[in-house]
């Protein structure tokens, strides 16, 4: 549907532009996907929004989606009284990543894994992406 939209409705003739619109979100979020900070479905959804919105609007969509998710996550951490615990955990993880990169062992361990992730704080990113897409459609020319 996205290709049909771009070719027929928008009259796009440059395949390279369409491929860039699809590849940009993948390239931006590959590292986040590698450490399991974002799911593959969310990355694919951002690739589809890039197909429909184009690179410029999709970058605004991504910015708005990340902003909405950050505000929601921060509010959730404050209300559950776990903000300081999670900030400490984040800094320990970042220190681990730096040491793993320096030692060049090549293994990237997820920030939170398994049962701990299920209990502590998954944010489903599709709603912030929807809000970001609506923002970019309504306010970005």
C-alpha atoms as one frame of an Amber mdcrd trajectory, in Angstrom:
protein
   0.000   0.000   0.000   2.835   2.384   0.805   4.501   1.830  -2.538   1.163
   2.244  -4.310   0.621   5.489  -2.409   4.058   6.842  -3.274   4.057   5.828
  -6.942   0.427   6.397  -7.922  -0.976   9.009  -5.532   2.159  11.104  -4.897
   3.673  10.529  -8.327   7.090   9.663  -6.894   9.450   8.403  -9.577  12.748
   8.123  -7.685  13.105   4.723  -6.080  16.220   5.895  -4.226  14.147   8.453
  -2.282  11.642   5.792  -1.294  14.409   3.422  -0.191  15.973   6.199   1.906
  12.613   6.919   3.542  12.357   3.246   4.488  16.003   2.758   5.507  16.412
   5.888   7.635  14.341   4.652  10.627  16.057   1.261  10.449  19.496   2.864
  10.530  18.485   5.227  13.336  17.104   2.489  15.582  19.341  -0.481  14.771
  21.495  -0.049  17.882  18.404   0.337  20.063  17.020  -2.860  18.543  20.347
  -4.650  19.110  20.208  -3.948  22.860  16.490  -4.797  22.884  15.486  -1.272
  23.891  12.967  -1.195  21.040  11.167  -4.040  19.367  11.361  -5.110  15.751
   7.675  -4.321  15.267   8.239  -0.737  16.342  11.142  -0.377  13.924   9.025
  -1.844  11.117   6.179   0.527  11.988   8.570   3.489  11.780   9.789   2.204
   8.408   6.178   2.121   7.174   5.503   5.623   8.482   8.619   6.697   6.587
   7.159   5.189   3.446   3.926   7.134   3.835   5.256  10.366   5.351   8.639
  10.779   3.690  11.922  11.391   5.501  11.303  14.939   6.683   7.891  14.297
   8.184   9.009  10.939   9.547  11.873  12.570  11.439   9.317  14.863  13.078
   7.134  11.821  13.743  10.051  10.062  15.429  10.899  13.157  17.490   7.288
  13.535  18.631   6.943   9.799  19.368  10.131   9.743  21.432   8.977  12.870
  23.299   5.574  11.364  24.087   7.158   8.070  25.197   9.723   9.890  27.358
   7.073  11.987  29.099   4.864   8.943  29.645   7.768   6.844  30.941   8.981
   9.598  33.261   5.492  10.085  34.698   5.145   6.352  35.170   8.496   6.126
  36.989   7.686   9.081  39.220   4.261   7.709  40.145   5.686   4.248  40.914
   8.548   5.756  42.982  11.170   3.910  40.915  12.880   6.838  39.188  16.124
   6.793  41.209  16.343   2.999  41.022  16.023   3.023  37.220  18.469   5.924
  36.755  21.056   4.009  38.803  20.390   0.889  36.764  20.800   2.854  33.527
  24.183   4.260  34.587  25.418   0.784  35.573  24.332  -0.524  32.174  26.059
   2.322  30.341  29.289   1.592  32.261  28.943  -2.061  31.270  28.488  -1.113
  27.604  31.570   1.114  27.643  33.672  -1.653  29.176  32.268  -4.211  26.698
  33.152  -1.937  23.788  36.651  -1.342  25.134  37.299  -5.047  25.625  35.841
  -5.745  22.159  34.141  -8.943  23.197  31.340  -8.204  20.715  28.534  -9.306
  23.020  25.757  -6.828  23.674  23.503  -7.749  26.563  20.012  -6.199  26.754
  19.412  -3.431  29.288  16.675  -5.454  30.941  15.983  -9.024  30.035  13.370
 -11.681  30.525  11.215 -11.596  33.604  12.719  -8.363  34.882  11.626  -6.517
  31.731   8.096  -7.880  31.968   7.738  -6.688  35.571   9.437  -3.323  35.395
   8.612  -1.270  32.456   7.874  -2.106  28.916   6.367   0.771  27.017   4.423
  -0.153  23.932   5.690   2.335  21.386   2.909   2.074  18.800   0.648   4.666
  20.466   3.444   7.287  20.683   4.229   6.550  17.009   0.559   7.148  16.139
   0.615  10.437  18.047   3.885  11.385  16.324   2.468  10.568  12.896  -0.643
  12.644  13.598   1.571  15.515  14.774   3.702  15.392  11.640   0.684  15.222
   9.340  -1.104  18.101  11.060   1.757  20.470  11.805   4.686  19.764   9.449
   4.489  21.133   5.943
